[in-house]
């Protein structure tokens, strides 16, 4: 524990701690604002459509590749 010899040292440390607390609070606010922006952007209609189309294309490509590698043939019934 730190020992203080006068009130000026105490006041200086208290001022430092208040400023550090304010900086930490502003960093939390900034981080929250950034995460809120990224969440809004990721759930925009265009991003949802683009990710859906991309996912469908990737799955179709993988299925076609697996079909070629394994050689599964579909059987037609009469």
PDB file of C-alpha atoms in Angstrom:
ATOM      1  CA  UNK A   1       0.000   0.000   0.000  1.00  0.00           C
ATOM      2  CA  UNK A   2       1.286   3.426  -0.897  1.00  0.00           C
ATOM      3  CA  UNK A   3       2.010   5.875   1.889  1.00  0.00           C
ATOM      4  CA  UNK A   4       1.296   9.516   1.299  1.00  0.00           C
ATOM      5  CA  UNK A   5       3.251  12.304   2.914  1.00  0.00           C
ATOM      6  CA  UNK A   6       0.934  15.172   1.996  1.00  0.00           C
ATOM      7  CA  UNK A   7      -2.470  15.979   0.537  1.00  0.00           C
ATOM      8  CA  UNK A   8      -1.025  17.060  -2.811  1.00  0.00           C
ATOM      9  CA  UNK A   9       0.091  13.489  -3.505  1.00  0.00           C
ATOM     10  CA  UNK A  10      -3.366  12.216  -2.608  1.00  0.00           C
ATOM     11  CA  UNK A  11      -5.045  14.815  -4.825  1.00  0.00           C
ATOM     12  CA  UNK A  12      -2.687  13.991  -7.720  1.00  0.00           C
ATOM     13  CA  UNK A  13      -3.426  10.274  -7.476  1.00  0.00           C
ATOM     14  CA  UNK A  14      -7.166  10.885  -7.174  1.00  0.00           C
ATOM     15  CA  UNK A  15      -7.090  13.095 -10.268  1.00  0.00           C
ATOM     16  CA  UNK A  16      -5.121  10.415 -12.129  1.00  0.00           C
ATOM     17  CA  UNK A  17      -7.621   7.717 -11.111  1.00  0.00           C
ATOM     18  CA  UNK A  18     -10.610   9.871 -12.130  1.00  0.00           C
ATOM     19  CA  UNK A  19      -9.061  10.529 -15.545  1.00  0.00           C
ATOM     20  CA  UNK A  20      -8.242   6.851 -15.987  1.00  0.00           C
ATOM     21  CA  UNK A  21     -11.813   5.951 -15.076  1.00  0.00           C
ATOM     22  CA  UNK A  22     -13.193   8.453 -17.615  1.00  0.00           C
ATOM     23  CA  UNK A  23     -10.882   7.107 -20.330  1.00  0.00           C
ATOM     24  CA  UNK A  24     -11.967   3.537 -19.568  1.00  0.00           C
ATOM     25  CA  UNK A  25     -15.624   4.554 -19.722  1.00  0.00           C
ATOM     26  CA  UNK A  26     -15.128   6.258 -23.097  1.00  0.00           C
ATOM     27  CA  UNK A  27     -13.346   3.152 -24.419  1.00  0.00           C
ATOM     28  CA  UNK A  28     -16.306   1.015 -23.348  1.00  0.00           C
ATOM     29  CA  UNK A  29     -18.724   3.421 -25.056  1.00  0.00           C
ATOM     30  CA  UNK A  30     -16.633   3.395 -28.227  1.00  0.00           C
ATOM     31  CA  UNK A  31     -16.434  -0.405 -28.240  1.00  0.00           C
ATOM     32  CA  UNK A  32     -20.201  -0.656 -27.763  1.00  0.00           C
ATOM     33  CA  UNK A  33     -20.848   1.795 -30.600  1.00  0.00           C
ATOM     34  CA  UNK A  34     -18.542  -0.164 -32.927  1.00  0.00           C
ATOM     35  CA  UNK A  35     -20.169  -3.488 -32.064  1.00  0.00           C
ATOM     36  CA  UNK A  36     -23.616  -1.954 -32.549  1.00  0.00           C
ATOM     37  CA  UNK A  37     -22.603  -0.623 -35.983  1.00  0.00           C
ATOM     38  CA  UNK A  38     -21.176  -3.964 -37.061  1.00  0.00           C
ATOM     39  CA  UNK A  39     -24.312  -5.785 -35.883  1.00  0.00           C
ATOM     40  CA  UNK A  40     -26.530  -3.397 -37.830  1.00  0.00           C
ATOM     41  CA  UNK A  41     -24.366  -3.783 -40.932  1.00  0.00           C
ATOM     42  CA  UNK A  42     -24.275  -7.572 -40.705  1.00  0.00           C
ATOM     43  CA  UNK A  43     -28.070  -7.809 -40.481  1.00  0.00           C
ATOM     44  CA  UNK A  44     -28.817  -5.451 -43.345  1.00  0.00           C
ATOM     45  CA  UNK A  45     -31.008  -6.958 -46.091  1.00  0.00           C
ATOM     46  CA  UNK A  46     -28.237  -6.827 -48.696  1.00  0.00           C
ATOM     47  CA  UNK A  47     -25.764  -8.612 -46.427  1.00  0.00           C
ATOM     48  CA  UNK A  48     -28.327 -11.277 -45.539  1.00  0.00           C
ATOM     49  CA  UNK A  49     -29.120 -11.884 -49.219  1.00  0.00           C
ATOM     50  CA  UNK A  50     -25.449 -11.934 -50.186  1.00  0.00           C
ATOM     51  CA  UNK A  51     -24.529 -14.380 -47.424  1.00  0.00           C
ATOM     52  CA  UNK A  52     -27.476 -16.637 -48.300  1.00  0.00           C
ATOM     53  CA  UNK A  53     -26.584 -16.706 -51.997  1.00  0.00           C
ATOM     54  CA  UNK A  54     -22.934 -17.291 -51.172  1.00  0.00           C
ATOM     55  CA  UNK A  55     -23.817 -20.154 -48.844  1.00  0.00           C
ATOM     56  CA  UNK A  56     -26.073 -21.806 -51.441  1.00  0.00           C
ATOM     57  CA  UNK A  57     -23.386 -21.521 -54.125  1.00  0.00           C
ATOM     58  CA  UNK A  58     -20.719 -22.970 -51.826  1.00  0.00           C
ATOM     59  CA  UNK A  59     -22.945 -25.895 -50.837  1.00  0.00           C
ATOM     60  CA  UNK A  60     -23.850 -26.603 -54.468  1.00  0.00           C
ATOM     61  CA  UNK A  61     -20.170 -26.563 -55.423  1.00  0.00           C
ATOM     62  CA  UNK A  62     -19.235 -28.913 -52.580  1.00  0.00           C
ATOM     63  CA  UNK A  63     -22.073 -31.298 -53.426  1.00  0.00           C
ATOM     64  CA  UNK A  64     -21.048 -31.361 -57.082  1.00  0.00           C
ATOM     65  CA  UNK A  65     -17.414 -31.983 -56.124  1.00  0.00           C
ATOM     66  CA  UNK A  66     -18.353 -34.778 -53.710  1.00  0.00           C
ATOM     67  CA  UNK A  67     -20.594 -36.310 -56.368  1.00  0.00           C
ATOM     68  CA  UNK A  68     -17.699 -36.340 -58.857  1.00  0.00           C
ATOM     69  CA  UNK A  69     -15.251 -37.774 -56.322  1.00  0.00           C
ATOM     70  CA  UNK A  70     -17.513 -40.466 -54.911  1.00  0.00           C
ATOM     71  CA  UNK A  71     -19.499 -41.099 -58.067  1.00  0.00           C
ATOM     72  CA  UNK A  72     -22.916 -41.418 -56.504  1.00  0.00           C
ATOM     73  CA  UNK A  73     -25.499 -41.935 -59.205  1.00  0.00           C
ATOM     74  CA  UNK A  74     -29.141 -41.178 -58.758  1.00  0.00           C
ATOM     75  CA  UNK A  75     -31.505 -44.007 -59.533  1.00  0.00           C
ATOM     76  CA  UNK A  76     -34.629 -43.150 -61.459  1.00  0.00           C
ATOM     77  CA  UNK A  77     -37.750 -45.072 -60.588  1.00  0.00           C
ATOM     78  CA  UNK A  78     -40.540 -45.800 -63.012  1.00  0.00           C
TER      79      UNK A  78
END
